[in-house]
Amino acid sequence: MESSSYFDAGGVATWMPDILDVRYGFKERLEAHRMKTAENAIDLDSLANYLEASVPGFRGPVTLQKFPDGQSNPTFKLQAGSGVYVLRRQPPGKLLKSAHAVDREYRVLQALGGTDVPVPDVYHLCENTDVIGTMFYLMEYCDGEVFWNAALPEVTASRTRTAIYEEMNRVLTAIHSVDVKKSGLLDYGYPGNYFQRQTGRWTKQYRASELSSISAMDKLIDWLSHNIPADDGKVALVHGDYRLDNVMFAKDQTRIIAVLDWELSTLGHPYADLAYQCMALRLPHNDDPATLSGLRGIDAGKLGIPDEATYVASYCRRMGISEIENWSFYLAFSFFRLAAIAQGVAKRAIQGNASHKQAAAVGAMVPVLAEMALEVIAAPV
């Protein structure tokens, strides 16, 4: 979904992707009490009756257990007499139009069933908000392993780390190779001029949430606006938030069994996904699970993790292209997008109930991310 869907009346983002939501938990801190009350209000007997009538083979009774990580769409492990499932719902309360679009998630997951993209099976979309108070869908429970640290400290063998990143690369190219017409996704987004539209919209987003002038962001915005590559006609299904902790590996750590969290998926330019993943890996490394962590500052090669040039070359080989021109732009744009998101979160924190310490923590990311983008521009790759 394009970013404009998440603006409030003043142009300020009222939504954030999990890359900030999970690590910093601002959304959960602001809405924890409201969420807890709404979750406790779910009538499990009514839910079981509804699912028994709507999903072939489903049998109650049911229990719900919320996954602890900070999904912007609350996600639950649902245990029933017929097995174990996952229920993913919109958050309770008033929502902006098109925000938390679980119906879009359901649609893309359903469309990808039977393709080379590993996704959970989906069983039912409930658009009747009378059942549990919000729209929700039911999908397969996948029992696998999710990694949160880019350095993969829990993996013992270097060759396994290499294989994990190669598998991520393979699955990313599978996403970008989906035949959107055959899959029924031809109207899933706006084709063409993707980066021009995105640069304009995230610039508007940033300006609307700007708390003080940040020289690095001003320089970055100016450079991006004057260096947008000519539209090359590439249009693909893009995930929008493709990174290590949004894929689930089999227990043997050799293959991805599910790509998760499709909330930002749309039709767009495939290089946006690739650059976003590489951008995340360029972030400084640390072992604190509460902060964003990449590979900067550690010897990733010694761990068996491919460097950026190798990773991009593997992507190009799989996609049948020789190279990616304007790579510095795509990386810089990814840093800019994340910086704009962080600025919006900082302003929301100050306007809401979050402490100024929380706002300062996420707001401090903005100039750092902008400077990292300017480093990419100054030393083209």
mmCIF file of C-alpha atoms in Angstrom:
data_model
loop_
_atom_site.group_PDB
_atom_site.id
_atom_site.type_symbol
_atom_site.label_atom_id
_atom_site.label_comp_id
_atom_site.label_asym_id
_atom_site.label_seq_id
_atom_site.Cartn_x
_atom_site.Cartn_y
_atom_site.Cartn_z
ATOM 1 C CA MET A 1 0.000 0.000 0.000
ATOM 2 C CA GLU A 2 1.419 3.358 -0.925
ATOM 3 C CA SER A 3 2.410 5.662 1.892
ATOM 4 C CA SER A 4 -0.304 8.240 1.218
ATOM 5 C CA SER A 5 -2.873 5.862 2.683
ATOM 6 C CA TYR A 6 -1.361 6.347 6.129
ATOM 7 C CA PHE A 7 -1.568 10.152 6.400
ATOM 8 C CA ASP A 8 -3.868 11.844 8.857
ATOM 9 C CA ALA A 9 -5.627 15.099 8.020
ATOM 10 C CA GLY A 10 -2.444 17.041 8.726
ATOM 11 C CA GLY A 11 -0.276 14.862 6.545
ATOM 12 C CA VAL A 12 1.415 13.171 9.499
ATOM 13 C CA ALA A 13 1.794 9.410 9.427
ATOM 14 C CA THR A 14 -0.386 7.665 11.987
ATOM 15 C CA TRP A 15 1.040 4.254 11.184
ATOM 16 C CA MET A 16 4.539 2.782 11.210
ATOM 17 C CA PRO A 17 5.929 -0.451 9.763
ATOM 18 C CA ASP A 18 7.163 -3.124 12.117
ATOM 19 C CA ILE A 19 10.798 -2.148 11.618
ATOM 20 C CA LEU A 20 10.200 0.565 14.251
ATOM 21 C CA ASP A 21 7.102 -0.888 15.892
ATOM 22 C CA VAL A 22 8.855 -4.141 16.881
ATOM 23 C CA ARG A 23 12.157 -2.688 18.016
ATOM 24 C CA TYR A 24 10.925 0.302 19.957
ATOM 25 C CA GLY A 25 7.338 -0.618 20.804
ATOM 26 C CA PHE A 26 6.032 2.959 20.677
ATOM 27 C CA LYS A 27 2.694 1.902 19.306
ATOM 28 C CA GLU A 28 2.266 -0.725 21.988
ATOM 29 C CA ARG A 29 3.217 1.768 24.736
ATOM 30 C CA LEU A 30 0.689 4.276 23.457
ATOM 31 C CA GLU A 31 -2.139 1.773 23.055
ATOM 32 C CA ALA A 32 -1.341 -1.107 25.414
ATOM 33 C CA HIS A 33 -4.268 -0.563 27.738
ATOM 34 C CA ARG A 34 -6.751 -0.105 24.894
ATOM 35 C CA MET A 35 -5.440 -3.208 23.130
ATOM 36 C CA LYS A 36 -5.572 -5.341 26.273
ATOM 37 C CA THR A 37 -9.151 -4.328 26.950
ATOM 38 C CA ALA A 38 -10.209 -5.057 23.374
ATOM 39 C CA GLU A 39 -8.491 -8.453 23.317
ATOM 40 C CA ASN A 40 -10.156 -9.499 26.557
ATOM 41 C CA ALA A 41 -13.489 -8.476 25.062
ATOM 42 C CA ILE A 42 -13.340 -11.093 22.281
ATOM 43 C CA ASP A 43 -16.163 -13.586 22.770
ATOM 44 C CA LEU A 44 -14.409 -16.893 22.140
ATOM 45 C CA ASP A 45 -17.649 -18.890 21.948
ATOM 46 C CA SER A 46 -19.028 -16.564 19.271
ATOM 47 C CA LEU A 47 -15.734 -16.697 17.407
ATOM 48 C CA ALA A 48 -15.736 -20.492 17.495
ATOM 49 C CA ASN A 49 -19.339 -20.653 16.262
ATOM 50 C CA TYR A 50 -18.560 -18.259 13.430
ATOM 51 C CA LEU A 51 -15.460 -20.175 12.301
ATOM 52 C CA GLU A 52 -17.259 -23.523 12.485
ATOM 53 C CA ALA A 53 -19.892 -22.121 10.130
ATOM 54 C CA SER A 54 -17.383 -20.431 7.795
ATOM 55 C CA VAL A 55 -14.288 -22.671 7.595
ATOM 56 C CA PRO A 56 -14.702 -26.253 6.368
ATOM 57 C CA GLY A 57 -13.495 -28.747 8.972
ATOM 58 C CA PHE A 58 -13.047 -26.177 11.731
ATOM 59 C CA ARG A 59 -14.077 -27.296 15.236
ATOM 60 C CA GLY A 60 -14.073 -25.435 18.528
ATOM 61 C CA PRO A 61 -13.589 -24.676 21.316
ATOM 62 C CA VAL A 62 -10.916 -22.025 20.773
ATOM 63 C CA THR A 63 -8.256 -20.256 22.802
ATOM 64 C CA LEU A 64 -6.240 -17.191 21.741
ATOM 65 C CA GLN A 65 -2.682 -16.269 22.656
ATOM 66 C CA LYS A 66 -1.245 -13.010 21.283
ATOM 67 C CA PHE A 67 2.205 -13.219 19.777
ATOM 68 C CA PRO A 68 4.407 -10.884 21.847
ATOM 69 C CA ASP A 69 6.160 -9.055 19.003
ATOM 70 C CA GLY A 70 4.846 -5.613 18.050
ATOM 71 C CA GLN A 71 2.822 -6.256 14.929
ATOM 72 C CA SER A 72 0.788 -3.251 13.844
ATOM 73 C CA ASN A 73 -1.931 -5.802 13.058
ATOM 74 C CA PRO A 74 -2.353 -7.878 16.249
ATOM 75 C CA THR A 75 -1.634 -11.549 15.578
ATOM 76 C CA PHE A 76 -2.728 -14.522 17.669
ATOM 77 C CA LYS A 77 -2.045 -18.219 17.946
ATOM 78 C CA LEU A 78 -5.500 -19.800 17.819
ATOM 79 C CA GLN A 79 -5.845 -23.304 19.206
ATOM 80 C CA ALA A 80 -9.007 -25.196 18.360
ATOM 81 C CA GLY A 81 -10.361 -28.685 18.427
ATOM 82 C CA SER A 82 -9.429 -29.043 14.758
ATOM 83 C CA GLY A 83 -5.854 -27.839 15.103
ATOM 84 C CA VAL A 84 -3.658 -24.784 15.476
ATOM 85 C CA TYR A 85 -4.134 -21.642 13.370
ATOM 86 C CA VAL A 86 -3.099 -17.992 13.247
ATOM 87 C CA LEU A 87 -5.641 -15.189 13.512
ATOM 88 C CA ARG A 88 -4.546 -11.746 12.311
ATOM 89 C CA ARG A 89 -6.837 -8.798 12.906
ATOM 90 C CA GLN A 90 -7.002 -5.052 12.577
ATOM 91 C CA PRO A 91 -6.329 -3.202 15.823
ATOM 92 C CA PRO A 92 -9.471 -2.069 17.630
ATOM 93 C CA GLY A 93 -10.591 1.538 17.565
ATOM 94 C CA LYS A 94 -11.026 4.134 14.845
ATOM 95 C CA LEU A 95 -8.803 3.465 11.824
ATOM 96 C CA LEU A 96 -7.823 5.593 8.881
ATOM 97 C CA LYS A 97 -9.102 4.503 5.508
ATOM 98 C CA SER A 98 -6.800 1.824 4.012
ATOM 99 C CA ALA A 99 -4.658 1.560 7.146
ATOM 100 C CA HIS A 100 -4.110 -1.886 8.695
ATOM 101 C CA ALA A 101 -5.543 -3.452 5.547
ATOM 102 C CA VAL A 102 -5.718 -7.098 6.551
ATOM 103 C CA ASP A 103 -7.992 -7.691 3.577
ATOM 104 C CA ARG A 104 -5.103 -6.746 1.275
ATOM 105 C CA GLU A 105 -2.822 -9.109 3.179
ATOM 106 C CA TYR A 106 -5.359 -11.884 2.787
ATOM 107 C CA ARG A 107 -5.709 -11.159 -0.902
ATOM 108 C CA VAL A 108 -1.986 -11.290 -1.649
ATOM 109 C CA LEU A 109 -1.444 -14.419 0.455
ATOM 110 C CA GLN A 110 -4.306 -16.128 -1.340
ATOM 111 C CA ALA A 111 -2.932 -15.048 -4.722
ATOM 112 C CA LEU A 112 0.536 -16.389 -3.904
ATOM 113 C CA GLY A 113 -0.690 -19.851 -2.963
ATOM 114 C CA GLY A 114 0.741 -22.308 -5.467
ATOM 115 C CA THR A 115 3.502 -19.953 -6.649
ATOM 116 C CA ASP A 116 7.210 -20.248 -5.840
ATOM 117 C CA VAL A 117 6.765 -17.782 -2.977
ATOM 118 C CA PRO A 118 6.392 -19.657 0.338
ATOM 119 C CA VAL A 119 3.417 -18.265 2.240
ATOM 120 C CA PRO A 120 0.991 -19.657 4.813
ATOM 121 C CA ASP A 121 -2.291 -21.041 3.508
ATOM 122 C CA VAL A 122 -5.213 -18.725 4.226
ATOM 123 C CA TYR A 123 -8.597 -20.117 5.176
ATOM 124 C CA HIS A 124 -11.068 -17.281 5.651
ATOM 125 C CA LEU A 125 -11.417 -13.496 5.637
ATOM 126 C CA CYS A 126 -14.059 -12.058 7.944
ATOM 127 C CA GLU A 127 -15.155 -8.570 6.941
ATOM 128 C CA ASN A 128 -18.022 -8.532 9.443
ATOM 129 C CA THR A 129 -16.761 -6.418 12.342
ATOM 130 C CA ASP A 130 -19.558 -7.668 14.581
ATOM 131 C CA VAL A 131 -17.781 -10.996 15.139
ATOM 132 C CA ILE A 132 -14.744 -9.791 17.136
ATOM 133 C CA GLY A 133 -14.966 -6.018 16.654
ATOM 134 C CA THR A 134 -12.609 -5.730 13.664
ATOM 135 C CA MET A 135 -11.898 -7.353 10.327
ATOM 136 C CA PHE A 136 -9.674 -10.445 10.600
ATOM 137 C CA TYR A 137 -8.457 -13.471 8.705
ATOM 138 C CA LEU A 138 -7.507 -17.012 9.615
ATOM 139 C CA MET A 139 -4.401 -18.682 8.224
ATOM 140 C CA GLU A 140 -2.104 -21.643 8.637
ATOM 141 C CA TYR A 141 0.147 -21.891 11.683
ATOM 142 C CA CYS A 142 3.707 -22.453 10.481
ATOM 143 C CA ASP A 143 6.108 -23.995 12.985
ATOM 144 C CA GLY A 144 9.564 -22.701 12.156
ATOM 145 C CA GLU A 145 12.326 -20.349 13.233
ATOM 146 C CA VAL A 146 12.551 -16.566 12.923
ATOM 147 C CA PHE A 147 15.920 -14.845 13.285
ATOM 148 C CA TRP A 148 16.118 -11.323 14.696
ATOM 149 C CA ASN A 149 19.840 -10.562 14.625
ATOM 150 C CA ALA A 150 21.420 -9.997 11.202
ATOM 151 C CA ALA A 151 24.660 -11.627 12.391
ATOM 152 C CA LEU A 152 22.788 -14.879 13.166
ATOM 153 C CA PRO A 153 24.577 -15.596 16.470
ATOM 154 C CA GLU A 154 22.316 -18.583 17.153
ATOM 155 C CA VAL A 155 23.560 -20.317 13.988
ATOM 156 C CA THR A 156 26.681 -22.372 14.611
ATOM 157 C CA ALA A 157 28.106 -22.966 11.120
ATOM 158 C CA SER A 158 29.328 -20.296 8.688
ATOM 159 C CA ARG A 159 28.056 -22.316 5.741
ATOM 160 C CA THR A 160 24.568 -22.274 7.271
ATOM 161 C CA ARG A 161 24.666 -18.474 7.559
ATOM 162 C CA THR A 162 25.676 -18.306 3.905
ATOM 163 C CA ALA A 163 22.795 -20.603 2.983
ATOM 164 C CA ILE A 164 20.303 -18.514 4.996
ATOM 165 C CA TYR A 165 21.170 -15.344 3.105
ATOM 166 C CA GLU A 166 21.197 -17.171 -0.223
ATOM 167 C CA GLU A 167 17.728 -18.510 0.557
ATOM 168 C CA MET A 168 16.509 -15.004 1.344
ATOM 169 C CA ASN A 169 17.924 -13.884 -1.983
ATOM 170 C CA ARG A 170 16.206 -16.728 -3.835
ATOM 171 C CA VAL A 171 12.834 -16.024 -2.262
ATOM 172 C CA LEU A 172 13.112 -12.284 -2.950
ATOM 173 C CA THR A 173 13.617 -13.003 -6.647
ATOM 174 C CA ALA A 174 10.657 -15.394 -6.504
ATOM 175 C CA ILE A 175 8.478 -12.545 -5.195
ATOM 176 C CA HIS A 176 9.670 -10.232 -7.952
ATOM 177 C CA SER A 177 9.085 -12.927 -10.580
ATOM 178 C CA VAL A 178 5.411 -13.464 -9.743
ATOM 179 C CA ASP A 179 3.180 -13.085 -12.801
ATOM 180 C CA VAL A 180 0.862 -10.418 -11.389
ATOM 181 C CA LYS A 181 -1.645 -10.836 -14.202
ATOM 182 C CA LYS A 182 -1.937 -14.603 -13.774
ATOM 183 C CA SER A 183 -2.100 -14.180 -9.990
ATOM 184 C CA GLY A 184 -4.937 -11.671 -10.210
ATOM 185 C CA LEU A 185 -2.854 -8.807 -8.804
ATOM 186 C CA LEU A 186 -2.764 -6.536 -11.836
ATOM 187 C CA ASP A 187 -4.760 -3.890 -9.935
ATOM 188 C CA TYR A 188 -2.876 -4.309 -6.643
ATOM 189 C CA GLY A 189 -0.997 -0.997 -6.991
ATOM 190 C CA TYR A 190 -0.057 1.835 -9.304
ATOM 191 C CA PRO A 191 2.481 0.830 -11.958
ATOM 192 C CA GLY A 192 5.130 3.226 -13.226
ATOM 193 C CA ASN A 193 7.099 6.184 -11.792
ATOM 194 C CA TYR A 194 7.341 4.415 -8.449
ATOM 195 C CA PHE A 195 10.335 6.287 -7.032
ATOM 196 C CA GLN A 196 9.117 9.665 -8.225
ATOM 197 C CA ARG A 197 5.813 9.166 -6.438
ATOM 198 C CA GLN A 198 7.406 7.699 -3.347
ATOM 199 C CA THR A 199 10.031 10.436 -3.046
ATOM 200 C CA GLY A 200 7.347 13.104 -3.250
ATOM 201 C CA ARG A 201 5.078 11.439 -0.742
ATOM 202 C CA TRP A 202 7.754 10.699 1.849
ATOM 203 C CA THR A 203 9.078 14.253 1.476
ATOM 204 C CA LYS A 204 5.557 15.513 2.241
ATOM 205 C CA GLN A 205 5.415 13.108 5.169
ATOM 206 C CA TYR A 206 8.713 14.329 6.564
ATOM 207 C CA ARG A 207 7.907 18.019 6.199
ATOM 208 C CA ALA A 208 4.572 17.537 7.951
ATOM 209 C CA SER A 209 6.255 15.921 10.960
ATOM 210 C CA GLU A 210 9.430 18.033 11.056
ATOM 211 C CA LEU A 211 10.217 19.269 14.572
ATOM 212 C CA SER A 212 13.384 21.189 13.740
ATOM 213 C CA SER A 213 15.586 21.741 10.737
ATOM 214 C CA ILE A 214 17.997 18.864 10.038
ATOM 215 C CA SER A 215 20.627 19.897 7.523
ATOM 216 C CA ALA A 216 21.424 16.335 6.424
ATOM 217 C CA MET A 217 17.768 15.644 5.642
ATOM 218 C CA ASP A 218 17.470 18.872 3.642
ATOM 219 C CA LYS A 219 20.532 17.918 1.596
ATOM 220 C CA LEU A 220 19.243 14.383 1.100
ATOM 221 C CA ILE A 221 15.799 15.507 -0.047
ATOM 222 C CA ASP A 222 17.349 17.935 -2.508
ATOM 223 C CA TRP A 223 19.679 15.264 -3.924
ATOM 224 C CA LEU A 224 16.947 12.650 -4.238
ATOM 225 C CA SER A 225 14.550 15.005 -5.975
ATOM 226 C CA HIS A 226 17.192 15.859 -8.593
ATOM 227 C CA ASN A 227 18.495 12.324 -9.133
ATOM 228 C CA ILE A 228 15.416 10.135 -9.574
ATOM 229 C CA PRO A 229 16.267 7.569 -12.256
ATOM 230 C CA ALA A 230 14.216 7.568 -15.422
ATOM 231 C CA ASP A 231 11.364 5.098 -15.220
ATOM 232 C CA ASP A 232 12.660 1.819 -16.678
ATOM 233 C CA GLY A 233 9.244 0.184 -16.867
ATOM 234 C CA LYS A 234 9.981 -2.458 -14.235
ATOM 235 C CA VAL A 235 6.858 -3.328 -12.250
ATOM 236 C CA ALA A 236 6.673 -6.221 -9.813
ATOM 237 C CA LEU A 237 4.978 -7.391 -6.688
ATOM 238 C CA VAL A 238 7.036 -5.889 -3.858
ATOM 239 C CA HIS A 239 6.853 -6.932 -0.229
ATOM 240 C CA GLY A 240 7.671 -3.495 1.180
ATOM 241 C CA ASP A 241 9.294 -4.729 4.412
ATOM 242 C CA TYR A 242 11.490 -7.638 3.313
ATOM 243 C CA ARG A 243 14.085 -8.434 5.940
ATOM 244 C CA LEU A 244 15.370 -11.291 8.055
ATOM 245 C CA ASP A 245 12.736 -11.218 10.799
ATOM 246 C CA ASN A 246 9.858 -11.185 8.311
ATOM 247 C CA VAL A 247 10.661 -14.631 6.975
ATOM 248 C CA MET A 248 10.330 -17.972 8.773
ATOM 249 C CA PHE A 249 12.829 -20.743 8.218
ATOM 250 C CA ALA A 250 12.291 -24.456 8.643
ATOM 251 C CA LYS A 251 13.697 -25.911 11.848
ATOM 252 C CA ASP A 252 16.718 -27.202 9.913
ATOM 253 C CA GLN A 253 17.495 -23.579 8.927
ATOM 254 C CA THR A 254 17.911 -24.471 5.234
ATOM 255 C CA ARG A 255 14.773 -23.101 3.594
ATOM 256 C CA ILE A 256 12.157 -20.426 4.073
ATOM 257 C CA ILE A 257 8.732 -21.870 4.768
ATOM 258 C CA ALA A 258 6.804 -18.585 5.035
ATOM 259 C CA VAL A 259 7.220 -14.931 4.100
ATOM 260 C CA LEU A 260 5.314 -12.926 6.710
ATOM 261 C CA ASP A 261 3.819 -9.457 7.212
ATOM 262 C CA TRP A 262 2.605 -8.349 3.777
ATOM 263 C CA GLU A 263 0.969 -5.176 5.081
ATOM 264 C CA LEU A 264 3.113 -2.900 2.874
ATOM 265 C CA SER A 265 2.981 -5.048 -0.252
ATOM 266 C CA THR A 266 1.992 -3.392 -3.503
ATOM 267 C CA LEU A 267 2.961 -3.201 -7.151
ATOM 268 C CA GLY A 268 6.181 -1.224 -7.369
ATOM 269 C CA HIS A 269 9.783 -1.295 -8.412
ATOM 270 C CA PRO A 270 11.633 -4.474 -7.412
ATOM 271 C CA TYR A 271 14.855 -2.640 -6.561
ATOM 272 C CA ALA A 272 13.033 -0.978 -3.658
ATOM 273 C CA ASP A 273 12.834 -4.319 -1.825
ATOM 274 C CA LEU A 274 16.447 -5.224 -2.549
ATOM 275 C CA ALA A 275 17.817 -1.837 -1.515
ATOM 276 C CA TYR A 276 15.670 -1.816 1.637
ATOM 277 C CA GLN A 277 17.119 -5.134 2.752
ATOM 278 C CA CYS A 278 20.678 -4.008 1.980
ATOM 279 C CA MET A 279 20.054 -0.701 3.765
ATOM 280 C CA ALA A 280 19.005 -2.543 6.914
ATOM 281 C CA LEU A 281 22.200 -4.604 6.797
ATOM 282 C CA ARG A 282 24.275 -1.397 6.595
ATOM 283 C CA LEU A 283 23.008 -0.254 9.990
ATOM 284 C CA PRO A 284 25.464 -0.543 12.918
ATOM 285 C CA HIS A 285 25.567 -3.932 14.590
ATOM 286 C CA ASN A 286 24.680 -4.426 18.234
ATOM 287 C CA ASP A 287 23.333 -7.312 20.266
ATOM 288 C CA ASP A 288 20.536 -5.391 21.986
ATOM 289 C CA PRO A 289 17.262 -6.958 20.769
ATOM 290 C CA ALA A 290 15.433 -3.700 21.533
ATOM 291 C CA THR A 291 17.307 -1.728 18.867
ATOM 292 C CA LEU A 292 17.760 -1.920 15.129
ATOM 293 C CA SER A 293 20.866 -3.902 14.281
ATOM 294 C CA GLY A 294 22.688 -4.482 11.010
ATOM 295 C CA LEU A 295 26.160 -5.701 10.127
ATOM 296 C CA ARG A 296 28.187 -2.500 10.194
ATOM 297 C CA GLY A 297 31.228 -2.808 12.436
ATOM 298 C CA ILE A 298 31.601 -6.589 12.355
ATOM 299 C CA ASP A 299 33.437 -8.941 10.006
ATOM 300 C CA ALA A 300 30.399 -10.431 8.282
ATOM 301 C CA GLY A 301 32.556 -12.335 5.814
ATOM 302 C CA LYS A 302 34.207 -14.232 8.651
ATOM 303 C CA LEU A 303 30.719 -15.316 9.722
ATOM 304 C CA GLY A 304 29.912 -16.578 6.233
ATOM 305 C CA ILE A 305 27.498 -13.722 5.472
ATOM 306 C CA PRO A 306 27.854 -12.395 1.920
ATOM 307 C CA ASP A 307 28.803 -8.763 1.443
ATOM 308 C CA GLU A 308 26.442 -6.384 -0.330
ATOM 309 C CA ALA A 309 28.141 -6.668 -3.726
ATOM 310 C CA THR A 310 27.933 -10.457 -3.614
ATOM 311 C CA TYR A 311 24.308 -10.387 -2.474
ATOM 312 C CA VAL A 312 23.291 -7.960 -5.222
ATOM 313 C CA ALA A 313 25.220 -9.998 -7.804
ATOM 314 C CA SER A 314 23.310 -13.128 -6.733
ATOM 315 C CA TYR A 315 20.041 -11.247 -7.159
ATOM 316 C CA CYS A 316 21.070 -10.069 -10.630
ATOM 317 C CA ARG A 317 22.072 -13.576 -11.667
ATOM 318 C CA ARG A 318 18.750 -15.010 -10.561
ATOM 319 C CA MET A 319 16.808 -12.221 -12.278
ATOM 320 C CA GLY A 320 18.812 -12.532 -15.496
ATOM 321 C CA ILE A 321 20.253 -9.001 -15.456
ATOM 322 C CA SER A 322 23.880 -7.908 -15.680
ATOM 323 C CA GLU A 323 23.884 -5.098 -13.099
ATOM 324 C CA ILE A 324 21.766 -2.506 -11.335
ATOM 325 C CA GLU A 325 22.367 1.065 -12.414
ATOM 326 C CA ASN A 326 21.718 3.937 -9.983
ATOM 327 C CA TRP A 327 22.205 1.627 -6.975
ATOM 328 C CA SER A 328 23.304 4.585 -4.827
ATOM 329 C CA PHE A 329 19.938 6.246 -5.397
ATOM 330 C CA TYR A 330 17.982 3.167 -4.336
ATOM 331 C CA LEU A 331 20.048 2.801 -1.157
ATOM 332 C CA ALA A 332 19.825 6.503 -0.328
ATOM 333 C CA PHE A 333 16.068 6.451 -0.876
ATOM 334 C CA SER A 334 15.732 3.519 1.543
ATOM 335 C CA PHE A 335 17.590 5.424 4.267
ATOM 336 C CA PHE A 336 15.440 8.477 3.560
ATOM 337 C CA ARG A 337 12.207 6.493 3.799
ATOM 338 C CA LEU A 338 13.174 5.058 7.172
ATOM 339 C CA ALA A 339 14.293 8.485 8.415
ATOM 340 C CA ALA A 340 10.952 9.996 7.392
ATOM 341 C CA ILE A 341 9.114 7.223 9.217
ATOM 342 C CA ALA A 342 11.231 7.818 12.329
ATOM 343 C CA GLN A 343 10.455 11.543 12.205
ATOM 344 C CA GLY A 344 6.749 10.817 12.055
ATOM 345 C CA VAL A 345 7.014 8.499 15.048
ATOM 346 C CA ALA A 346 8.929 11.137 17.008
ATOM 347 C CA LYS A 347 6.255 13.750 16.368
ATOM 348 C CA ARG A 348 3.468 11.357 17.314
ATOM 349 C CA ALA A 349 5.271 10.540 20.549
ATOM 350 C CA ILE A 350 5.539 14.210 21.482
ATOM 351 C CA GLN A 351 1.890 14.878 20.593
ATOM 352 C CA GLY A 352 0.638 11.769 22.366
ATOM 353 C CA ASN A 353 1.262 10.064 25.656
ATOM 354 C CA ALA A 354 4.774 8.777 25.049
ATOM 355 C CA SER A 355 7.550 10.346 27.053
ATOM 356 C CA HIS A 356 9.906 12.898 25.563
ATOM 357 C CA LYS A 357 12.691 10.395 26.244
ATOM 358 C CA GLN A 358 10.996 7.942 23.894
ATOM 359 C CA ALA A 359 10.502 10.624 21.265
ATOM 360 C CA ALA A 360 14.130 11.669 21.558
ATOM 361 C CA ALA A 361 15.328 8.090 21.158
ATOM 362 C CA VAL A 362 13.597 7.518 17.847
ATOM 363 C CA GLY A 363 14.020 11.119 16.700
ATOM 364 C CA ALA A 364 17.773 10.809 17.138
ATOM 365 C CA MET A 365 17.759 8.202 14.371
ATOM 366 C CA VAL A 366 16.738 10.760 11.751
ATOM 367 C CA PRO A 367 20.016 12.680 11.292
ATOM 368 C CA VAL A 368 22.024 9.463 11.636
ATOM 369 C CA LEU A 369 20.066 7.772 8.839
ATOM 370 C CA ALA A 370 20.314 10.889 6.678
ATOM 371 C CA GLU A 371 24.076 11.035 7.166
ATOM 372 C CA MET A 372 24.368 7.365 6.205
ATOM 373 C CA ALA A 373 22.454 8.121 3.015
ATOM 374 C CA LEU A 374 24.787 11.023 2.255
ATOM 375 C CA GLU A 375 27.748 8.665 2.767
ATOM 376 C CA VAL A 376 26.292 6.398 0.074
ATOM 377 C CA ILE A 377 25.877 9.364 -2.265
ATOM 378 C CA ALA A 378 29.421 10.608 -1.632
ATOM 379 C CA ALA A 379 30.954 7.197 -2.321
ATOM 380 C CA PRO A 380 28.809 5.609 -5.050
ATOM 381 C CA VAL A 381 28.664 1.820 -5.095
#
